[in-house]
Amino acid sequence: MNKMSIALTVFLSFQLLYACSPNNEVNKVSDPIANDNTARIEYEELGLQKYDPPIQVSFVREMSAQLDDLIKSLPGQTLNDNTWSRLYEEVLGIQITYDWTARGDLYAQKFSVDLSSGNIPDVVRVDAEQLRLLSNAGYIQDLTNVFDTYATPLTKEILSQEGSGPFEAATIDRKLMGIPETNSSIETAQVLWIRIDWLERLNLKPPQTMDELIAIAKAFTEQDPDQNGQNDTFGLAATQYLWDPVMGLTSFMAGYDAFPMMWIHDDSGKLTYGGIQPEVKSALLSLQNMYRNGYLDSEFAMKNGIKAKEQVAKGKIGMLYGEQWGSFLAQVSRESDSNADWRAFPIVSVSGKAPKVPLKFNTTHFIAVKRGVQHPEAIIKMFNLHLEKNWGETAEYEKYYSSPYPVWQLSPITPYPARKNMEAFQQLKEARITGDQSKLNEEAKAIQKNITTYLSGSGNIEIGWGWERTYGEQGAMAIIDQYEKNNQLLYESFVGTPTETMIEKQSILNEIQLQVYMDIILGRPIEEFDRFVKQWKKLGGDQITEEVNQWFLAQKP
C-alpha cells in the first residue's frame, strides 16, 4: 500500500468517529473509566490472570491528527493514561509505556533505523517483510508455545476466522514469530455506490452490465443531474491510487474479469499474477474511453483520496466503488444537499453474469516480541482482554469500543473478529424478520440504535444515515452477504510471508504497474501494457512467480 492509500484509509476511517458524533462534531463526553466505581472482574483463565507485582511492557506508537482529536474529545485521558491503559493495569497488572512516538514519515524513518539495529521495544507492530527481517536477524522470539498456552478459547476462535492464512504468514521456519492482526477479507468486498436521486431524476435504472454502468456515467456527466445548468459533474469517482478501498477502480476492473493486484489460479492450477493477464487490457481501454469522454474527473490522477472526497462533498460525483463503509464517505454530500441519496448496488460484469468479487489477503501486520523479554505471554494476555471486553461474555462494547467515540484506538493492540460486521448484520437481519432484538450482541445493539434514530425521521437523523445504508435491509452488508451465498468471492491465493525476491523487487514492480496503468488510462497506447508485462517478468516477476508456486506446492498435503 503506498502513501496515498494509507492517507485515504486513515482519513476515512476517522470519519466513523464523526458519523457517530452528534452534528458530526467531536464533542466532549464523560470518561467512562474515571466515572466507573464498580468492582473489577477477576478472571480464572490463565491468559487473563493478573501480574503481581505489575510489569511494564514497552511499545512505540505512530501518532496522527485523528488520534490527537480523539484524545482531546475524551476529558481526563492521554496517550499514556486512558481507558485501555487503565484497564490493562487494573485487570492484568500490565503497565503500558511508549519508548517514543512520532508522526508519518518521521515515524517510518525512525522505526526503520531501530529495526535495522535491533533497538526495538518489548512489543513491536510490523508488516510481513519486517517480520521476516527481524526473525532472520534473531531480534524477536518464537511465540508458538506462548500462544498455545496463554491464548483463550475466544482469542483462538477469533484469530482463526480468516482461516490458516494469517498464521501461515506469521510462521517462519515452522516457528510462529508474530501474532497476526487478522483483518477481515470479506468486509473488503466492494459494492457500487450510486446517487439514486440522480438515477430517479434522469429516469435511469441501476446497471446490470458494464455497458449500462458506462451509460449511467455518461448521463451523470452530460445531463446535468444536479440541475445547476453547468457542465460540472462526473459519472465515476477515481483517485491517483487506483486501488484505494473507496473511490478506487479495483472492482471496475473485476467487471472485466481482471484482478490486477492479486495472485490467482491459471488454467493449469498454478498461481499467476493477475496484474499481467490480458483481461486487464479490456478494463484499461474502457477506463481510457471514459476518461477521454469526461466521465472521470480530468484531474483525478493528481488527486489523493482526500481531494477526491471534496468532489463528493460538493455533489459532483454520481457513482463510486467502495467497501461497506463507503456510506460514511458518500454522506459528506448531504452536508451541502440534504436530498443527496446514495445506495449500494452489486458490482456488475461485461456479460451481465454475477462477477467474481476480489478479496485481497488482508492480514498485513503482526505483533512480535523482542528476544529476551521476560514475559512474552503479556501480549497474548492483552489480546485476550481486548477481545473479551469487546466481544466476550463480559463485553462492555459501548465503554471499550465505541462510546460512541472509537475508544478502541487508544489501545496499542486492536484485534477484532474478522467477521464481526457480517455477524452484526446477520443479527440485525434476523431481528428485522422476527421483531425480537433481545439476541443482538453489544455491537449490533449500538448499530441498531443509530439506525433507529435515522428511521424515526426526528432529531439528528444524520447520525444513523450511514449506518442504515451499510447495515439496513438494502445496505452494503446485505449485498456482501449475497456475494458469499452466490460463491462470488475470489480470495487471494498467495497468503505466505513475502518471498526473498518480493522483499527485494515488489515495491518497484508495484510502482511500475501503477504508473503504466495510469498512463494508459490517460491516453497512452494500449501496447504499453504488453511492454509492461515483459518488463515485469524481466525485473523479477518471473522469479517471484516461481517462488510463489514453490510455496503453493509446499501447502499441499
Coordinates of C-alpha atoms in Angstrom, one line a residue:
M1 CA 0.0 0.0 0.0
N2 CA 1.5 3.4 -0.9
K3 CA 1.3 6.6 1.0
M4 CA -1.8 7.8 -0.9
S5 CA -3.7 4.7 0.0
I6 CA -2.6 4.9 3.6
A7 CA -3.7 8.6 3.8
L8 CA -7.1 7.8 2.4
T9 CA -7.7 4.8 4.7
V10 CA -6.6 6.7 7.8
F11 CA -8.6 9.8 6.9
L12 CA -11.8 7.9 6.1
S13 CA -11.5 5.6 9.0
F14 CA -11.8 8.5 11.3
Q15 CA -15.0 9.6 9.6
L16 CA -16.7 6.8 11.5
L17 CA -15.9 8.8 14.7
Y18 CA -17.6 11.8 13.2
A19 CA -20.5 9.7 11.9
C20 CA -21.3 8.6 15.4
S21 CA -21.0 12.1 16.9
P22 CA -24.0 14.4 17.2
N23 CA -23.9 17.1 14.5
N24 CA -20.8 15.5 13.1
E25 CA -18.7 17.2 15.7
V26 CA -16.2 15.9 18.2
N27 CA -17.9 16.8 21.4
K28 CA -16.7 16.4 25.0
V29 CA -18.0 13.3 26.7
S30 CA -17.5 11.9 30.1
D31 CA -14.7 9.5 30.8
P32 CA -16.3 6.0 31.2
I33 CA -13.4 4.7 33.2
A34 CA -12.9 7.7 35.5
N35 CA -16.6 7.5 36.5
D36 CA -16.7 3.7 36.9
N37 CA -16.6 2.7 40.6
T38 CA -17.8 -0.9 40.0
A39 CA -15.5 -3.7 41.1
R40 CA -13.2 -5.3 38.5
I41 CA -13.9 -8.8 37.4
E42 CA -11.2 -11.3 38.2
Y43 CA -10.8 -13.9 35.5
E44 CA -9.9 -17.5 36.2
E45 CA -8.3 -18.3 32.8
L46 CA -4.5 -18.5 32.7
G47 CA -4.4 -16.0 29.9
L48 CA -6.3 -13.3 31.9
Q49 CA -4.6 -13.7 35.3
K50 CA -3.0 -10.6 36.8
Y51 CA 0.7 -9.9 37.4
D52 CA 1.5 -9.1 41.0
P53 CA 3.6 -7.0 41.2
P54 CA 2.8 -5.3 38.0
I55 CA 5.1 -5.5 35.0
Q56 CA 5.8 -2.9 32.3
V57 CA 5.5 -3.5 28.6
S58 CA 7.0 -1.0 26.1
F59 CA 5.8 -0.1 22.7
V60 CA 6.4 2.7 20.1
R61 CA 3.4 4.5 18.6
E62 CA 2.7 6.3 15.4
M63 CA 0.6 9.4 16.1
S64 CA -1.8 11.2 13.9
A65 CA -4.1 14.2 13.9
Q66 CA -7.1 11.9 14.2
L67 CA -5.7 10.2 17.3
D68 CA -4.9 13.6 18.8
D69 CA -8.5 14.7 18.1
L70 CA -9.9 11.5 19.7
I71 CA -7.8 12.0 22.9
K72 CA -8.9 15.7 23.1
S73 CA -12.6 14.6 22.9
L74 CA -12.1 12.4 26.0
P75 CA -11.6 14.5 29.1
G76 CA -9.0 13.2 31.6
Q77 CA -7.4 10.9 29.1
T78 CA -4.0 11.0 27.4
L79 CA -2.0 8.5 25.3
N80 CA -0.3 7.2 28.4
D81 CA -3.3 7.3 30.8
N82 CA -6.6 6.3 29.2
T83 CA -9.5 3.9 29.1
W84 CA -7.4 1.0 27.9
S85 CA -4.1 1.6 29.7
R86 CA -6.1 1.7 33.0
L87 CA -7.9 -1.5 32.1
Y88 CA -4.7 -3.4 31.2
E89 CA -3.1 -2.3 34.5
E90 CA -6.2 -2.9 36.7
V91 CA -7.1 -6.3 35.3
L92 CA -3.8 -7.7 34.1
G93 CA -1.2 -5.8 36.1
I94 CA 0.4 -4.6 32.8
Q95 CA 1.6 -1.0 32.7
I96 CA 1.9 0.3 29.1
T97 CA 4.9 2.6 28.3
Y98 CA 6.0 4.1 25.0
D99 CA 9.7 4.4 24.2
W100 CA 8.9 7.1 21.7
T101 CA 6.1 8.4 19.4
A102 CA 6.3 10.2 16.1
R103 CA 4.2 11.0 13.0
G104 CA 4.1 9.9 9.4
D105 CA 7.4 9.9 7.6
L106 CA 9.3 10.7 10.7
Y107 CA 7.9 7.6 12.4
A108 CA 8.7 5.4 9.4
Q109 CA 12.3 6.7 9.2
K110 CA 12.9 6.2 12.9
F111 CA 11.2 2.9 13.0
S112 CA 13.3 1.7 10.1
V113 CA 16.5 2.7 11.8
D114 CA 15.5 0.9 15.0
L115 CA 14.5 -2.2 13.2
S116 CA 17.8 -2.5 11.4
S117 CA 19.8 -2.1 14.6
G118 CA 17.5 -4.3 16.7
N119 CA 16.8 -1.3 19.0
I120 CA 13.2 -2.2 19.4
P121 CA 10.7 -2.1 22.3
D122 CA 9.4 -5.1 24.1
V123 CA 6.5 -5.4 21.7
V124 CA 6.6 -4.2 18.1
R125 CA 4.0 -4.0 15.3
V126 CA 5.5 -4.9 11.9
D127 CA 4.4 -5.8 8.4
A128 CA 5.2 -9.2 6.9
E129 CA 8.5 -8.1 5.3
Q130 CA 9.7 -6.5 8.6
L131 CA 8.7 -9.7 10.5
R132 CA 10.9 -11.8 8.3
L133 CA 13.8 -9.4 8.5
L134 CA 13.6 -9.3 12.4
S135 CA 13.3 -13.0 12.5
N136 CA 16.3 -13.6 10.2
A137 CA 18.4 -11.2 12.4
G138 CA 17.4 -13.0 15.6
Y139 CA 15.8 -9.9 17.2
I140 CA 12.5 -11.5 18.1
Q141 CA 11.4 -14.7 19.8
D142 CA 9.3 -17.7 18.9
L143 CA 5.7 -17.4 20.2
T144 CA 4.4 -20.8 19.2
N145 CA 4.2 -22.3 22.8
V146 CA 3.3 -18.9 24.3
F147 CA 0.3 -18.6 22.1
D148 CA -0.8 -22.2 22.5
T149 CA -0.6 -21.9 26.3
Y150 CA -2.0 -18.4 27.0
A151 CA -4.5 -17.6 24.3
T152 CA -8.0 -18.0 25.5
P153 CA -10.5 -20.1 23.5
L154 CA -12.2 -16.8 22.4
T155 CA -8.9 -15.4 21.1
K156 CA -8.1 -18.6 19.3
E157 CA -11.6 -18.7 17.7
I158 CA -11.5 -15.1 16.6
L159 CA -8.0 -15.2 15.2
S160 CA -8.9 -18.3 13.2
Q161 CA -11.9 -16.6 11.4
E162 CA -9.7 -15.8 8.4
G163 CA -8.6 -19.4 8.2
S164 CA -5.0 -20.6 8.5
G165 CA -3.6 -17.9 6.1
P166 CA -2.7 -15.3 8.8
F167 CA -0.8 -17.8 10.9
E168 CA 1.0 -19.2 7.8
A169 CA 2.0 -15.6 7.0
A170 CA 3.4 -15.2 10.6
T171 CA 5.2 -18.6 10.6
I172 CA 8.9 -18.6 9.6
D173 CA 10.9 -21.8 9.6
R174 CA 8.0 -23.5 11.3
K175 CA 8.0 -21.0 14.2
L176 CA 5.3 -18.5 15.0
M177 CA 7.3 -15.3 15.0
G178 CA 4.4 -12.9 15.4
I179 CA 0.7 -12.8 16.4
P180 CA -1.3 -11.8 13.3
E181 CA -3.6 -8.8 13.5
T182 CA -6.2 -10.6 11.5
N183 CA -8.1 -8.2 9.3
S184 CA -11.3 -9.1 7.6
S185 CA -11.1 -10.1 3.9
I186 CA -14.8 -10.5 3.3
E187 CA -15.5 -6.9 4.5
T188 CA -13.1 -5.6 1.9
A189 CA -15.6 -6.8 -0.7
Q190 CA -16.7 -3.7 -2.7
V191 CA -20.1 -2.5 -3.8
L192 CA -21.1 0.2 -6.3
W193 CA -22.4 3.3 -4.5
I194 CA -24.8 5.3 -6.7
R195 CA -26.7 8.6 -6.2
I196 CA -30.2 7.2 -6.6
D197 CA -31.7 10.7 -6.5
W198 CA -29.8 11.3 -9.8
L199 CA -31.0 8.0 -11.2
E200 CA -34.6 8.9 -10.5
R201 CA -34.2 12.4 -11.8
L202 CA -32.8 11.1 -15.1
N203 CA -35.3 8.2 -15.2
L204 CA -32.5 5.6 -15.2
K205 CA -32.3 2.1 -13.7
P206 CA -29.4 0.6 -11.7
P207 CA -26.9 -1.1 -14.0
Q208 CA -26.9 -4.8 -14.8
T209 CA -23.8 -4.8 -17.1
M210 CA -20.7 -2.7 -17.6
D211 CA -22.2 -1.1 -20.7
E212 CA -25.2 0.0 -18.6
L213 CA -22.8 1.3 -15.9
I214 CA -20.9 3.4 -18.5
A215 CA -24.2 4.7 -20.0
I216 CA -25.1 5.9 -16.5
A217 CA -21.7 7.5 -16.1
K218 CA -22.4 9.3 -19.4
A219 CA -25.8 10.5 -18.3
F220 CA -24.4 11.7 -14.9
T221 CA -21.7 13.7 -16.8
E222 CA -23.8 15.1 -19.7
Q223 CA -27.4 15.5 -18.5
D224 CA -26.9 18.0 -15.6
P225 CA -28.2 15.7 -12.8
D226 CA -27.7 18.4 -10.2
Q227 CA -29.8 20.8 -12.3
N228 CA -27.4 23.8 -11.8
G229 CA -27.1 24.5 -15.6
Q230 CA -23.4 23.8 -15.6
N231 CA -21.3 21.0 -17.1
D232 CA -19.6 20.2 -13.8
T233 CA -20.5 16.6 -12.8
F234 CA -18.7 13.3 -13.3
G235 CA -20.0 9.8 -13.6
L236 CA -17.5 7.9 -11.6
A237 CA -15.0 8.8 -8.8
A238 CA -11.3 7.8 -9.1
T239 CA -8.1 8.7 -7.3
Q240 CA -4.4 8.7 -8.1
Y241 CA -4.0 5.4 -6.3
L242 CA -6.1 3.1 -8.4
W243 CA -6.5 0.5 -5.6
D244 CA -8.0 2.7 -2.9
P245 CA -10.6 0.9 -0.8
V246 CA -13.1 3.7 -1.6
M247 CA -13.1 5.5 -4.9
G248 CA -10.6 3.1 -6.3
L249 CA -11.1 1.1 -9.5
T250 CA -10.3 -2.5 -8.4
S251 CA -13.9 -3.6 -8.7
F252 CA -14.4 -1.7 -12.0
M253 CA -11.7 -4.0 -13.4
A254 CA -13.3 -7.0 -11.8
G255 CA -16.2 -6.3 -14.1
Y256 CA -13.9 -7.3 -17.0
D257 CA -12.7 -10.4 -15.1
A258 CA -9.4 -8.6 -14.3
F259 CA -7.8 -8.8 -10.9
P260 CA -4.7 -6.7 -11.1
M261 CA -3.3 -6.8 -7.5
M262 CA -3.9 -10.5 -6.7
W263 CA -2.3 -13.9 -7.2
I264 CA -4.9 -16.1 -8.9
H265 CA -5.1 -19.6 -10.3
D266 CA -4.3 -20.1 -14.0
D267 CA -5.9 -22.8 -16.2
S268 CA -3.2 -25.3 -15.2
G269 CA -3.9 -24.8 -11.5
K270 CA -0.7 -22.9 -10.8
L271 CA -0.6 -19.4 -9.3
T272 CA -0.1 -16.4 -11.6
Y273 CA -0.2 -12.7 -11.1
G274 CA -3.4 -11.1 -12.0
G275 CA -1.8 -7.8 -13.0
I276 CA -0.2 -9.1 -16.1
Q277 CA -3.3 -11.0 -17.5
P278 CA -4.8 -10.0 -20.9
E279 CA -8.2 -9.2 -19.3
V280 CA -6.6 -6.1 -17.7
K281 CA -6.2 -4.6 -21.2
S282 CA -10.0 -4.6 -21.7
A283 CA -10.6 -2.8 -18.4
L284 CA -7.9 -0.2 -19.1
L285 CA -9.3 0.5 -22.6
S286 CA -12.7 1.0 -21.1
L287 CA -11.3 3.4 -18.5
Q288 CA -9.3 5.2 -21.2
N289 CA -12.5 5.8 -23.1
M290 CA -14.3 7.0 -20.0
Y291 CA -11.5 9.5 -19.3
R292 CA -11.4 10.7 -22.9
N293 CA -15.2 11.3 -22.8
G294 CA -15.1 13.2 -19.5
Y295 CA -16.8 10.7 -17.3
L296 CA -13.9 10.8 -14.9
D297 CA -12.5 14.0 -13.4
S298 CA -9.8 15.2 -15.8
E299 CA -7.6 15.9 -12.7
F300 CA -8.2 12.6 -10.9
A301 CA -4.6 11.4 -11.5
M302 CA -3.4 14.3 -9.3
K303 CA -5.9 13.9 -6.5
N304 CA -5.5 11.7 -3.5
G305 CA -8.4 10.3 -1.6
I306 CA -8.9 13.5 0.5
K307 CA -9.1 15.7 -2.6
A308 CA -11.4 13.3 -4.4
K309 CA -13.7 13.3 -1.4
E310 CA -14.0 17.0 -1.8
Q311 CA -15.7 16.4 -5.2
V312 CA -18.2 14.1 -3.5
A313 CA -18.8 16.7 -0.8
K314 CA -19.5 19.3 -3.5
G315 CA -22.1 17.0 -5.1
K316 CA -20.0 16.5 -8.3
I317 CA -19.8 12.6 -8.3
G318 CA -22.6 10.2 -9.2
M319 CA -21.0 6.8 -8.6
L320 CA -18.1 5.3 -6.7
Y321 CA -16.8 1.9 -5.9
G322 CA -16.0 1.1 -2.3
E323 CA -16.1 -1.1 0.7
Q324 CA -19.1 -1.3 3.1
W325 CA -18.0 1.9 5.0
G326 CA -18.2 3.9 1.8
S327 CA -21.6 5.1 3.0
F328 CA -19.8 7.4 5.5
L329 CA -17.8 9.0 2.7
A330 CA -20.8 9.4 0.5
Q331 CA -22.6 11.0 3.4
V332 CA -20.5 14.2 3.1
S333 CA -22.5 15.1 0.0
R334 CA -25.6 15.5 2.3
E335 CA -23.9 18.4 4.2
S336 CA -24.5 20.7 1.2
D337 CA -27.5 18.9 -0.2
S338 CA -29.9 17.1 2.2
N339 CA -31.6 15.4 -0.8
A340 CA -28.4 13.7 -1.9
D341 CA -29.2 10.0 -1.6
W342 CA -26.9 7.1 -2.1
R343 CA -27.5 3.4 -2.2
A344 CA -25.2 0.3 -2.6
F345 CA -25.6 -2.0 -5.5
P346 CA -23.8 -5.2 -6.6
I347 CA -20.8 -4.7 -8.9
V348 CA -21.6 -5.8 -12.5
S349 CA -19.8 -7.6 -15.3
V350 CA -19.5 -7.2 -19.1
S351 CA -21.6 -10.3 -19.7
G352 CA -24.3 -9.5 -17.1
K353 CA -23.4 -12.6 -15.1
A354 CA -22.5 -12.3 -11.4
P355 CA -18.8 -11.3 -11.4
K356 CA -16.1 -12.6 -9.1
V357 CA -15.5 -10.1 -6.3
P358 CA -11.8 -9.8 -5.4
L359 CA -10.7 -10.1 -1.8
K360 CA -7.0 -9.4 -1.4
F361 CA -5.4 -11.1 1.6
N362 CA -6.0 -8.5 4.3
T363 CA -3.8 -9.5 7.2
T364 CA -0.8 -7.3 6.7
H365 CA 0.6 -6.6 10.2
F366 CA 1.8 -8.8 13.1
I367 CA 2.7 -8.3 16.7
A368 CA 6.2 -9.5 17.6
V369 CA 8.1 -9.7 20.9
K370 CA 11.7 -8.8 21.4
R371 CA 14.1 -11.6 22.1
G372 CA 14.9 -11.7 25.8
V373 CA 11.7 -10.2 27.1
Q374 CA 10.9 -12.0 30.4
H375 CA 7.1 -12.1 29.9
P376 CA 6.3 -12.7 26.2
E377 CA 2.9 -14.0 27.2
A378 CA 1.9 -10.5 28.3
I379 CA 1.0 -9.5 24.8
I380 CA -1.2 -12.6 24.5
K381 CA -3.0 -11.6 27.7
M382 CA -3.6 -8.1 26.2
F383 CA -5.1 -9.7 23.1
N384 CA -7.3 -11.8 25.3
L385 CA -8.6 -8.9 27.4
H386 CA -9.2 -6.6 24.4
L387 CA -11.3 -9.3 22.7
E388 CA -13.1 -10.3 25.9
K389 CA -14.1 -6.7 26.9
N390 CA -15.5 -6.1 23.4
W391 CA -16.9 -9.4 22.2
G392 CA -16.7 -11.8 25.1
E393 CA -19.1 -12.8 27.9
T394 CA -18.1 -9.7 29.9
A395 CA -18.2 -7.4 27.0
E396 CA -18.9 -3.7 27.5
Y397 CA -18.9 -2.6 23.9
E398 CA -20.1 0.9 24.4
K399 CA -17.4 1.6 27.0
Y400 CA -14.4 -0.1 25.4
Y401 CA -15.0 0.0 21.7
S402 CA -17.5 2.8 20.7
S403 CA -18.5 5.2 23.4
P404 CA -19.7 6.3 20.7
Y405 CA -16.2 7.5 20.0
P406 CA -13.7 4.9 18.8
V407 CA -12.0 4.4 22.1
W408 CA -10.6 1.1 20.9
Q409 CA -8.0 3.2 19.1
L410 CA -6.4 4.1 22.5
S411 CA -5.1 0.6 22.9
P412 CA -1.7 -0.2 21.4
I413 CA -3.1 -3.5 20.1
T414 CA -6.5 -3.7 18.5
P415 CA -7.6 -7.2 17.5
Y416 CA -11.1 -7.8 16.4
P417 CA -13.3 -10.6 14.9
A418 CA -12.8 -10.7 11.2
R419 CA -16.5 -11.3 10.6
K420 CA -17.9 -9.0 13.3
N421 CA -19.6 -6.7 10.9
M422 CA -21.1 -9.5 8.9
E423 CA -22.3 -11.2 12.2
A424 CA -23.8 -7.9 13.3
F425 CA -25.6 -7.6 10.0
Q426 CA -27.0 -11.1 10.2
Q427 CA -28.2 -10.5 13.7
L428 CA -29.9 -7.3 12.6
K429 CA -31.4 -9.1 9.6
E430 CA -32.9 -11.8 11.9
A431 CA -34.2 -9.1 14.3
R432 CA -36.0 -7.4 11.4
I433 CA -37.7 -10.6 10.5
T434 CA -38.7 -11.7 14.0
G435 CA -39.1 -8.3 15.6
D436 CA -37.0 -9.6 18.5
Q437 CA -33.9 -7.6 19.3
S438 CA -33.1 -9.4 22.5
K439 CA -30.5 -11.6 20.8
L440 CA -28.4 -8.7 19.4
N441 CA -24.9 -8.5 20.7
E442 CA -23.4 -5.3 22.0
E443 CA -22.2 -4.1 18.6
A444 CA -25.4 -4.9 16.8
K445 CA -27.4 -3.0 19.5
A446 CA -25.2 0.1 19.1
I447 CA -25.7 -0.1 15.3
Q448 CA -29.4 -0.6 15.7
K449 CA -29.6 2.5 17.9
N450 CA -28.2 4.6 15.2
I451 CA -30.4 3.1 12.5
T452 CA -33.5 3.7 14.7
T453 CA -32.5 7.3 15.0
Y454 CA -32.4 7.7 11.3
L455 CA -35.6 5.8 10.6
S456 CA -37.5 7.8 13.2
G457 CA -37.3 10.8 11.0
S458 CA -36.9 13.1 14.0
G459 CA -33.8 14.5 15.8
N460 CA -30.5 14.3 14.1
I461 CA -31.2 11.6 11.5
E462 CA -27.7 12.1 10.0
I463 CA -26.3 10.1 13.0
G464 CA -27.9 7.0 11.5
W465 CA -27.9 7.6 7.7
G466 CA -24.6 5.9 7.0
W467 CA -25.3 3.0 9.4
E468 CA -28.6 2.3 7.7
R469 CA -27.0 2.5 4.2
T470 CA -24.5 -0.1 5.4
Y471 CA -26.5 -2.4 7.7
G472 CA -30.0 -1.8 6.5
E473 CA -32.3 -4.2 4.6
Q474 CA -30.9 -2.9 1.3
G475 CA -27.5 -1.9 2.6
A476 CA -23.9 -2.8 1.6
M477 CA -23.7 -5.7 4.0
A478 CA -26.8 -7.3 2.5
I479 CA -25.1 -7.3 -0.9
I480 CA -21.9 -8.7 0.6
D481 CA -23.9 -11.4 2.3
Q482 CA -25.4 -12.3 -1.1
Y483 CA -21.9 -12.3 -2.7
E484 CA -21.0 -15.0 -0.2
K485 CA -24.1 -17.1 -0.7
N486 CA -23.6 -16.9 -4.5
N487 CA -20.0 -18.0 -4.3
Q488 CA -18.8 -14.8 -5.9
L489 CA -15.9 -14.1 -3.5
L490 CA -12.5 -14.6 -5.0
Y491 CA -9.9 -14.9 -2.2
E492 CA -6.2 -14.1 -2.6
S493 CA -4.4 -17.3 -3.5
F494 CA -1.0 -16.4 -2.0
V495 CA -1.0 -15.8 1.7
G496 CA 2.6 -16.7 2.7
T497 CA 5.3 -14.5 4.0
P498 CA 7.0 -12.3 1.3
T499 CA 9.4 -14.3 -0.7
E500 CA 13.1 -13.2 -0.9
T501 CA 12.6 -11.7 -4.4
M502 CA 9.4 -10.0 -3.2
I503 CA 11.3 -8.2 -0.4
E504 CA 13.9 -7.0 -3.0
K505 CA 11.7 -6.3 -6.0
Q506 CA 8.0 -6.0 -5.2
S507 CA 7.8 -2.3 -4.4
I508 CA 9.4 -1.2 -7.6
L509 CA 7.2 -3.6 -9.6
N510 CA 4.1 -2.2 -8.0
E511 CA 5.2 1.4 -8.8
I512 CA 5.9 0.5 -12.4
Q513 CA 2.5 -1.3 -12.7
L514 CA 0.6 1.7 -11.2
Q515 CA 2.4 4.2 -13.5
V516 CA 1.8 2.1 -16.7
Y517 CA -1.9 1.6 -15.8
M518 CA -2.3 5.3 -15.2
D519 CA -0.5 6.3 -18.4
I520 CA -2.8 4.1 -20.4
I521 CA -6.0 5.5 -18.8
L522 CA -4.7 9.0 -19.5
G523 CA -4.3 8.1 -23.2
R524 CA -1.1 6.2 -23.9
P525 CA -1.4 3.3 -26.4
I526 CA -2.7 0.0 -25.1
E527 CA 0.5 -1.6 -26.4
E528 CA 2.2 -0.1 -23.3
F529 CA 0.6 -2.9 -21.3
D530 CA 2.3 -5.6 -23.4
R531 CA 5.7 -3.9 -22.8
F532 CA 4.9 -3.7 -19.1
V533 CA 4.3 -7.4 -18.9
K534 CA 7.7 -8.2 -20.5
Q535 CA 9.3 -5.7 -18.1
W536 CA 7.6 -7.1 -15.1
K537 CA 8.8 -10.6 -15.9
K538 CA 12.3 -9.5 -16.6
L539 CA 12.7 -7.3 -13.4
G540 CA 11.8 -10.1 -11.0
G541 CA 8.3 -11.1 -11.8
D542 CA 9.2 -14.5 -13.2
Q543 CA 11.4 -15.3 -10.2
I544 CA 8.6 -14.2 -7.8
T545 CA 6.1 -16.4 -9.7
E546 CA 8.5 -19.4 -9.3
E547 CA 8.9 -18.7 -5.5
V548 CA 5.1 -18.2 -5.0
N549 CA 4.4 -21.6 -6.7
Q550 CA 7.1 -23.3 -4.6
W551 CA 5.2 -22.0 -1.5
F552 CA 1.9 -23.2 -3.1
L553 CA 3.2 -26.7 -3.7
A554 CA 4.5 -26.9 -0.1
Q555 CA 1.0 -26.2 1.2
K556 CA -0.5 -29.3 -0.4
P557 CA -0.8 -32.4 1.8

